[in-house]
């Protein structure tokens, strides 16, 4: 009841607050409204996705058409195009590195979690706003500063960071080793520090809000799976990102203050460095202790979003709601104990390899459960293919494909051959990159009406989906073959090796597919921005969905619901309930209003709900 | 410039297409009731799901079979046979799951399209099903783990005592190899002694270093265990010999190792592949800088007796670089020259 207490107080407070006229700056720029902050994250995320995507096209050109001249890129890249019209190999690495960094952190962490956790948590749990609107605002602006620093690093003379997104030292620690490890790396590290602060501020807020600000009746077992996913994601971030801080801080010390945490016995650039006793492997352990949970930070919100969309558009309850929560939790916990499967061949003790292999295989079980549950949800459904639904089905397909290849890579003995080849590139681009990206796009299509009060064009959405879906498979599926053939990642060109001097046609095909996939994203961009201003006006509940956000006004003000916050009486997945008039019953409809579709135990609970309500009123009175 | 024009043109065409789609969809909006579900596009999407399943399935099977020999590199080591067996076991099991789940996913999407007159089946949970698809994957994965760990343990177990010990070191941007010479012992090194000639930083105050030799390629005996001592002197590299199914990082400050048994000579492999110019290679698979993609080392596998003959013809590094004798402590010089096979008169 203590929760109800706080809540009532909160309500009145907010209603006072809402009467203030807001200036442009406080409404759109330094806004504390979770919806505006979510849109800020989304737009910034879209900007970065565009940057990251275009970068991938640049290095795909080099890989697919190594003979072609890139002279026409000189106006943009200047000196990074060599005399002979080729991409400078170091710049190729810079593109690869920045593509990875941008996509993993700025697009699929900030852009995905930042957008949808912010937007959906208060709306779906029935809260006026986040627990701390101010911290929420800071979270975005730290991300913004981080983005600015990272963006500027693209234009400095020595180039941005070039050591791969995993920034393994000594390569990332020594400017002598590669030019990007100079100022570019410094800026990368600074940007990442700001980014982590942003993630922390956001995560604390998400967790606090979900625990404390749920509306009356919204118990944890009535939370939509989206909220469960955001909740666990935030916890993962909170526990793992500080470890990256440690790793990065030690790297900064090694780079700037002459310590030897990661450096030992190095002879480079014609001189022996004084550092001794450090271990580059230590960095890898610290990095992957974040890095592995990070891939789940990326994919869990996408899985949550997908669960919601698939259930809504199959007009069926998500199959195994509790099993879905259970497997999310299992994945979240296990994600902390599998990090060293990225390090089977670093010379780590082989016994550790066996242990991490075992743990990695265990995490495959909850992932498999999720897939089976998705498929069962589709079975005998009544499926409406909205663009969001299409992208969600696409996500499930990617999750299967990428999950299956994960079994290969998780097996230490197989990893000997496959590690750091294109097989790995294919695996994580499908299971983490594309799947999470599809989840994000699905979320945009699905909640666009709530964000902007207008609908996106469905037909353009279909074209976007089919081009992207076929495109992504055409880009990444062939990489499995190249990977099995042993082609190493991050190679500027393959012509130096007899073993890798084939597959030129397949590489060209991949590049063409990448261009097609990218061009499909412009259809999305057009649709997105056009619909913000000119899209069809949305009805109150365009997808006939059960969750609370659709009970808020079409264009909710700061505070979300003008009057009282709706009370929740049931779980969010009462779709096509036998006997019900419609094929959906929103969460805020009490069982007493739906006698025709209640199960016996639900009829029982009508009495309890009555008591609940009375109870709350009593609390209300004592407050005054 | 031409390309730029092409791109701008492409974008224009795209814009026009978008505009057309937009107009058509606006017209359809004007005609249609708002909330009604668009049945025709639902049908098209459902059908496309099925078409995607069939077409991609056919293309994948066709491509996998027709190019099988291209992406399956011939195996040249004993443990490679084991890992490849494991690979194909895993492929069959996961392949089955992959095909089954994808078929169900796309078929259900196609089969259960929206129909106003039908209600979806309210099916929120079923413990029996949940238990089945928790336990079955768990059992299958356990089997894979057992086979996988035993293979892994075989590969990473202790190298046999009679192994041929060879050192390989990575630096920006090449590999160099070192053989222990007649005494069969690799000499000590110290990274502070590295210079433009002494790439390994050999420490000649250790007598074992005197007869070490460094050929330009990696020579291996067929049928004899080889223990590679792996290290790096600047950044992390990774030794990757694809035909031997061998990979191990080379880490500065932390020597690593990998042992294996080559089973086919270069000559035999040339016959097998029908390629007279076939050569084994070692590549670098850990990003190490600008020249990462150029770090190639030639590997030559000989019959055992040819290998011994080849070894006998190799001159110790010290003999090739007699200048370094002056850096050896006075009292050891004579010994060093004897070990390196330099005649004492030369000095």
PDB file of C-alpha atoms in Angstrom, chain B residues 224-329:
ATOM      1  CA  UNK B 224      55.458 -35.703 -36.259  1.00  0.00           C
ATOM      2  CA  UNK B 225      53.885 -33.592 -33.494  1.00  0.00           C
ATOM      3  CA  UNK B 226      54.873 -29.951 -33.782  1.00  0.00           C
ATOM      4  CA  UNK B 227      54.708 -27.588 -30.837  1.00  0.00           C
ATOM      5  CA  UNK B 228      54.445 -23.978 -31.939  1.00  0.00           C
ATOM      6  CA  UNK B 229      55.684 -21.495 -29.369  1.00  0.00           C
ATOM      7  CA  UNK B 230      53.851 -18.325 -30.207  1.00  0.00           C
ATOM      8  CA  UNK B 231      54.603 -14.754 -29.230  1.00  0.00           C
ATOM      9  CA  UNK B 232      54.335 -11.179 -30.410  1.00  0.00           C
ATOM     10  CA  UNK B 233      56.557  -8.244 -29.791  1.00  0.00           C
ATOM     11  CA  UNK B 234      54.386  -5.172 -30.393  1.00  0.00           C
ATOM     12  CA  UNK B 235      50.626  -5.678 -30.554  1.00  0.00           C
ATOM     13  CA  UNK B 236      48.403  -8.760 -30.461  1.00  0.00           C
ATOM     14  CA  UNK B 237      48.502 -10.921 -33.564  1.00  0.00           C
ATOM     15  CA  UNK B 238      46.950 -14.280 -34.165  1.00  0.00           C
ATOM     16  CA  UNK B 239      48.477 -17.259 -35.929  1.00  0.00           C
ATOM     17  CA  UNK B 240      45.954 -18.759 -38.318  1.00  0.00           C
ATOM     18  CA  UNK B 241      46.775 -21.713 -40.542  1.00  0.00           C
ATOM     19  CA  UNK B 242      43.416 -22.491 -42.138  1.00  0.00           C
ATOM     20  CA  UNK B 243      44.303 -25.886 -43.616  1.00  0.00           C
ATOM     21  CA  UNK B 244      45.640 -27.078 -40.273  1.00  0.00           C
ATOM     22  CA  UNK B 245      42.538 -25.811 -38.431  1.00  0.00           C
ATOM     23  CA  UNK B 246      44.975 -23.971 -36.210  1.00  0.00           C
ATOM     24  CA  UNK B 247      44.582 -20.610 -34.573  1.00  0.00           C
ATOM     25  CA  UNK B 248      46.153 -19.064 -31.512  1.00  0.00           C
ATOM     26  CA  UNK B 249      46.718 -15.479 -30.477  1.00  0.00           C
ATOM     27  CA  UNK B 250      50.219 -14.097 -30.263  1.00  0.00           C
ATOM     28  CA  UNK B 251      50.282 -11.816 -27.262  1.00  0.00           C
ATOM     29  CA  UNK B 252      53.099  -9.459 -26.277  1.00  0.00           C
ATOM     30  CA  UNK B 253      54.375 -10.378 -22.847  1.00  0.00           C
ATOM     31  CA  UNK B 254      52.451 -13.645 -22.688  1.00  0.00           C
ATOM     32  CA  UNK B 255      53.811 -16.530 -24.793  1.00  0.00           C
ATOM     33  CA  UNK B 256      51.182 -18.997 -25.988  1.00  0.00           C
ATOM     34  CA  UNK B 257      51.422 -22.331 -27.758  1.00  0.00           C
ATOM     35  CA  UNK B 258      49.593 -24.792 -29.973  1.00  0.00           C
ATOM     36  CA  UNK B 259      50.563 -28.331 -30.898  1.00  0.00           C
ATOM     37  CA  UNK B 260      49.399 -30.334 -33.865  1.00  0.00           C
ATOM     38  CA  UNK B 261      50.401 -33.075 -36.274  1.00  0.00           C
ATOM     39  CA  UNK B 262      50.625 -32.269 -39.988  1.00  0.00           C
ATOM     40  CA  UNK B 263      49.326 -35.165 -42.048  1.00  0.00           C
ATOM     41  CA  UNK B 264      49.909 -34.114 -45.631  1.00  0.00           C
ATOM     42  CA  UNK B 265      53.000 -32.727 -47.277  1.00  0.00           C
ATOM     43  CA  UNK B 266      52.770 -29.749 -49.550  1.00  0.00           C
ATOM     44  CA  UNK B 267      53.389 -32.089 -52.487  1.00  0.00           C
ATOM     45  CA  UNK B 268      50.571 -34.408 -51.466  1.00  0.00           C
ATOM     46  CA  UNK B 269      48.248 -31.471 -51.095  1.00  0.00           C
ATOM     47  CA  UNK B 270      49.181 -30.247 -54.576  1.00  0.00           C
ATOM     48  CA  UNK B 271      48.157 -33.603 -55.964  1.00  0.00           C
ATOM     49  CA  UNK B 272      44.976 -33.712 -53.916  1.00  0.00           C
ATOM     50  CA  UNK B 273      43.795 -30.256 -54.890  1.00  0.00           C
ATOM     51  CA  UNK B 274      45.030 -30.571 -58.463  1.00  0.00           C
ATOM     52  CA  UNK B 275      46.709 -27.227 -58.047  1.00  0.00           C
ATOM     53  CA  UNK B 276      50.446 -27.256 -58.799  1.00  0.00           C
ATOM     54  CA  UNK B 277      50.926 -23.924 -57.102  1.00  0.00           C
ATOM     55  CA  UNK B 278      49.190 -24.852 -53.884  1.00  0.00           C
ATOM     56  CA  UNK B 279      50.908 -23.614 -50.738  1.00  0.00           C
ATOM     57  CA  UNK B 280      50.036 -23.744 -47.078  1.00  0.00           C
ATOM     58  CA  UNK B 281      49.827 -20.318 -45.519  1.00  0.00           C
ATOM     59  CA  UNK B 282      49.642 -18.625 -42.173  1.00  0.00           C
ATOM     60  CA  UNK B 283      47.595 -15.463 -41.843  1.00  0.00           C
ATOM     61  CA  UNK B 284      46.993 -13.000 -39.020  1.00  0.00           C
ATOM     62  CA  UNK B 285      43.476 -12.951 -37.575  1.00  0.00           C
ATOM     63  CA  UNK B 286      43.761 -10.356 -34.862  1.00  0.00           C
ATOM     64  CA  UNK B 287      43.593  -6.778 -36.054  1.00  0.00           C
ATOM     65  CA  UNK B 288      47.145  -5.482 -35.697  1.00  0.00           C
ATOM     66  CA  UNK B 289      47.274  -2.314 -37.762  1.00  0.00           C
ATOM     67  CA  UNK B 290      47.546  -0.980 -41.247  1.00  0.00           C
ATOM     68  CA  UNK B 291      49.216  -4.045 -42.736  1.00  0.00           C
ATOM     69  CA  UNK B 292      47.081  -6.628 -40.951  1.00  0.00           C
ATOM     70  CA  UNK B 293      45.928  -8.112 -44.245  1.00  0.00           C
ATOM     71  CA  UNK B 294      49.478  -8.589 -45.535  1.00  0.00           C
ATOM     72  CA  UNK B 295      50.890 -10.776 -42.762  1.00  0.00           C
ATOM     73  CA  UNK B 296      51.471 -13.914 -44.770  1.00  0.00           C
ATOM     74  CA  UNK B 297      53.890 -16.675 -43.924  1.00  0.00           C
ATOM     75  CA  UNK B 298      54.587 -19.533 -46.269  1.00  0.00           C
ATOM     76  CA  UNK B 299      54.332 -23.003 -44.721  1.00  0.00           C
ATOM     77  CA  UNK B 300      56.037 -26.008 -46.231  1.00  0.00           C
ATOM     78  CA  UNK B 301      55.377 -29.549 -45.033  1.00  0.00           C
ATOM     79  CA  UNK B 302      58.066 -32.136 -45.860  1.00  0.00           C
ATOM     80  CA  UNK B 303      58.302 -35.858 -45.456  1.00  0.00           C
ATOM     81  CA  UNK B 304      60.110 -36.507 -42.184  1.00  0.00           C
ATOM     82  CA  UNK B 305      63.471 -37.430 -43.726  1.00  0.00           C
ATOM     83  CA  UNK B 306      63.383 -34.479 -46.127  1.00  0.00           C
ATOM     84  CA  UNK B 307      62.647 -32.268 -43.162  1.00  0.00           C
ATOM     85  CA  UNK B 308      65.702 -33.566 -41.303  1.00  0.00           C
ATOM     86  CA  UNK B 309      67.835 -33.021 -44.384  1.00  0.00           C
ATOM     87  CA  UNK B 310      66.533 -29.492 -44.752  1.00  0.00           C
ATOM     88  CA  UNK B 311      67.270 -28.782 -41.106  1.00  0.00           C
ATOM     89  CA  UNK B 312      70.825 -29.986 -41.482  1.00  0.00           C
ATOM     90  CA  UNK B 313      71.464 -27.471 -44.230  1.00  0.00           C
ATOM     91  CA  UNK B 314      70.380 -24.478 -42.165  1.00  0.00           C
ATOM     92  CA  UNK B 315      72.996 -22.078 -40.858  1.00  0.00           C
ATOM     93  CA  UNK B 316      72.603 -20.663 -37.342  1.00  0.00           C
ATOM     94  CA  UNK B 317      71.587 -17.040 -37.210  1.00  0.00           C
ATOM     95  CA  UNK B 318      74.793 -16.149 -35.395  1.00  0.00           C
ATOM     96  CA  UNK B 319      76.854 -17.555 -38.234  1.00  0.00           C
ATOM     97  CA  UNK B 320      75.002 -15.336 -40.678  1.00  0.00           C
ATOM     98  CA  UNK B 321      75.397 -12.296 -38.465  1.00  0.00           C
ATOM     99  CA  UNK B 322      78.939 -12.594 -37.057  1.00  0.00           C
ATOM    100  CA  UNK B 323      78.870  -8.946 -35.964  1.00  0.00           C
ATOM    101  CA  UNK B 324      76.887 -10.001 -32.942  1.00  0.00           C
ATOM    102  CA  UNK B 325      79.749 -12.125 -31.634  1.00  0.00           C
ATOM    103  CA  UNK B 326      81.336  -8.961 -30.299  1.00  0.00           C
ATOM    104  CA  UNK B 327      78.283  -8.467 -28.074  1.00  0.00           C
ATOM    105  CA  UNK B 328      78.698 -11.847 -26.430  1.00  0.00           C
ATOM    106  CA  UNK B 329      80.555 -11.859 -23.088  1.00  0.00           C
TER     107      UNK B 329
END
